[in-house]
Amino acid sequence: MATVTKTFDYSGTLQQATIPPGTTSIDIIIWGGAGGGGGADAGGPGGVGAAGHHVKKEGLSISSAQINTTIEVAVGGGGAGGSSGGGAPGGNNGKSKTAFSGGNGGNAGPQPYSGAGGGGGGATVVLIDDTVIAVAGGGGGGG
């Protein structure tokens, strides 16, 4: 059977594809969303967020029962950057499938020039028949 490549980019929604007849194995290469940077404070710029994790699964066997079933992909979004200023809000999390989104960044302290934490990146998740096949964690937010 010819090789079929399907790329999924972050969309904020669960994406789906059907496993075509003749498929015997699949390769999965995924990255989690990056963490957002921290907000600047009196000491200087905030820290950078970490990169999302990378997962590669090659030759994952597909059974005949999985042919014409749905493969679902939730691509994790990047965390938002933290704000600057007393009491400024932390960055929002990187969205993904429920229970796989990143954490929100912490709020800035009360001082006039404080920096809030960046939001964590969302995990990228691949499922077949509602079974998790692969997860790449999101990166942590910067401080």
C-alpha positions as a Python dict, from the first residue, in 0.01 Angstrom:
ca = {
    (1, 'M'): (0, 0, 0),
    (2, 'A'): (117, 350, -75),
    (3, 'T'): (235, 571, 208),
    (4, 'V'): (-24, 826, 322),
    (5, 'T'): (87, 1128, 524),
    (6, 'K'): (-159, 1332, 728),
    (7, 'T'): (-48, 1646, 912),
    (8, 'F'): (-251, 1797, 1195),
    (9, 'D'): (-184, 2154, 1307),
    (10, 'Y'): (-323, 2328, 1614),
    (11, 'S'): (-685, 2428, 1553),
    (12, 'G'): (-834, 2433, 1903),
    (13, 'T'): (-1063, 2145, 1809),
    (14, 'L'): (-1041, 1766, 1806),
    (15, 'Q'): (-938, 1654, 1456),
    (16, 'Q'): (-1031, 1320, 1303),
    (17, 'A'): (-935, 1092, 1016),
    (18, 'T'): (-1042, 743, 910),
    (19, 'I'): (-793, 458, 902),
    (20, 'P'): (-814, 339, 539),
    (21, 'P'): (-846, -24, 425),
    (22, 'G'): (-511, -194, 369),
    (23, 'T'): (-341, -14, 658),
    (24, 'T'): (-121, -248, 861),
    (25, 'S'): (81, 2, 1062),
    (26, 'I'): (113, 373, 1130),
    (27, 'D'): (394, 605, 1235),
    (28, 'I'): (316, 883, 1481),
    (29, 'I'): (541, 1186, 1526),
    (30, 'I'): (401, 1449, 1762),
    (31, 'W'): (507, 1753, 1966),
    (32, 'G'): (334, 1912, 2263),
    (33, 'G'): (264, 2285, 2271),
    (34, 'A'): (538, 2516, 2400),
    (35, 'G'): (505, 2701, 2730),
    (36, 'G'): (455, 3077, 2728),
    (37, 'G'): (723, 3319, 2847),
    (38, 'G'): (705, 3493, 3182),
    (39, 'G'): (625, 3863, 3214),
    (40, 'A'): (905, 4111, 3273),
    (41, 'D'): (968, 4244, 3622),
    (42, 'A'): (1204, 4491, 3791),
    (43, 'G'): (1491, 4244, 3745),
    (44, 'G'): (1452, 4227, 3368),
    (45, 'P'): (1271, 4018, 3109),
    (46, 'G'): (1076, 3708, 3210),
    (47, 'G'): (1208, 3360, 3148),
    (48, 'V'): (1131, 3175, 2828),
    (49, 'G'): (881, 2890, 2821),
    (50, 'A'): (1004, 2537, 2758),
    (51, 'A'): (957, 2356, 2428),
    (52, 'G'): (688, 2091, 2403),
    (53, 'H'): (798, 1730, 2428),
    (54, 'H'): (853, 1512, 2121),
    (55, 'V'): (721, 1156, 2082),
    (56, 'K'): (787, 924, 1788),
    (57, 'K'): (619, 582, 1751),
    (58, 'E'): (704, 393, 1436),
    (59, 'G'): (542, 78, 1303),
    (60, 'L'): (244, 84, 1540),
    (61, 'S'): (39, -220, 1432),
    (62, 'I'): (-316, -167, 1311),
    (63, 'S'): (-553, -462, 1345),
    (64, 'S'): (-821, -549, 1091),
    (65, 'A'): (-1079, -440, 1352),
    (66, 'Q'): (-931, -87, 1347),
    (67, 'I'): (-975, -43, 970),
    (68, 'N'): (-1234, 226, 891),
    (69, 'T'): (-1229, 344, 1253),
    (70, 'T'): (-1149, 697, 1359),
    (71, 'I'): (-812, 821, 1468),
    (72, 'E'): (-846, 1138, 1675),
    (73, 'V'): (-575, 1398, 1724),
    (74, 'A'): (-584, 1686, 1973),
    (75, 'V'): (-287, 1910, 1898),
    (76, 'G'): (-173, 2098, 2208),
    (77, 'G'): (-163, 2475, 2183),
    (78, 'G'): (114, 2699, 2308),
    (79, 'G'): (80, 2866, 2647),
    (80, 'A'): (26, 3243, 2652),
    (81, 'G'): (291, 3476, 2792),
    (82, 'G'): (261, 3628, 3138),
    (83, 'S'): (187, 3999, 3181),
    (84, 'S'): (383, 4265, 3369),
    (85, 'G'): (267, 4491, 3652),
    (86, 'G'): (142, 4454, 4007),
    (87, 'G'): (-120, 4177, 4023),
    (88, 'A'): (-96, 4111, 3647),
    (89, 'P'): (-257, 3784, 3536),
    (90, 'G'): (-56, 3477, 3442),
    (91, 'G'): (-65, 3346, 3087),
    (92, 'N'): (-351, 3118, 2983),
    (93, 'N'): (-282, 2751, 2930),
    (94, 'G'): (-227, 2584, 2595),
    (95, 'K'): (-557, 2416, 2509),
    (96, 'S'): (-589, 2047, 2424),
    (97, 'K'): (-834, 1764, 2483),
    (98, 'T'): (-994, 1779, 2830),
    (99, 'A'): (-746, 1670, 3098),
    (100, 'F'): (-449, 1733, 2865),
    (101, 'S'): (-439, 2116, 2865),
    (102, 'G'): (-147, 2297, 3025),
    (103, 'G'): (-171, 2491, 3352),
    (104, 'N'): (-231, 2864, 3378),
    (105, 'G'): (64, 3082, 3478),
    (106, 'G'): (70, 3233, 3826),
    (107, 'N'): (-33, 3594, 3877),
    (108, 'A'): (227, 3864, 3942),
    (109, 'G'): (290, 3986, 4294),
    (110, 'P'): (148, 4312, 4429),
    (111, 'Q'): (455, 4525, 4357),
    (112, 'P'): (411, 4779, 4077),
    (113, 'Y'): (664, 4607, 3855),
    (114, 'S'): (619, 4233, 3893),
    (115, 'G'): (600, 3964, 3626),
    (116, 'A'): (341, 3688, 3595),
    (117, 'G'): (422, 3333, 3490),
    (118, 'G'): (363, 3202, 3140),
    (119, 'G'): (100, 2936, 3079),
    (120, 'G'): (201, 2576, 3023),
    (121, 'G'): (168, 2428, 2675),
    (122, 'G'): (-104, 2175, 2600),
    (123, 'A'): (-23, 1809, 2541),
    (124, 'T'): (-79, 1657, 2197),
    (125, 'V'): (-284, 1338, 2219),
    (126, 'V'): (-357, 1064, 1961),
    (127, 'L'): (-646, 822, 2017),
    (128, 'I'): (-788, 524, 1827),
    (129, 'D'): (-1131, 401, 1936),
    (130, 'D'): (-1111, 631, 2242),
    (131, 'T'): (-788, 461, 2352),
    (132, 'V'): (-486, 687, 2404),
    (133, 'I'): (-209, 572, 2167),
    (134, 'A'): (46, 852, 2217),
    (135, 'V'): (89, 1166, 2428),
    (136, 'A'): (352, 1440, 2394),
    (137, 'G'): (351, 1667, 2699),
    (138, 'G'): (342, 2045, 2673),
    (139, 'G'): (632, 2261, 2783),
    (140, 'G'): (634, 2448, 3113),
    (141, 'G'): (565, 2821, 3132),
    (142, 'G'): (848, 3067, 3200),
    (143, 'G'): (881, 3263, 3522),
}
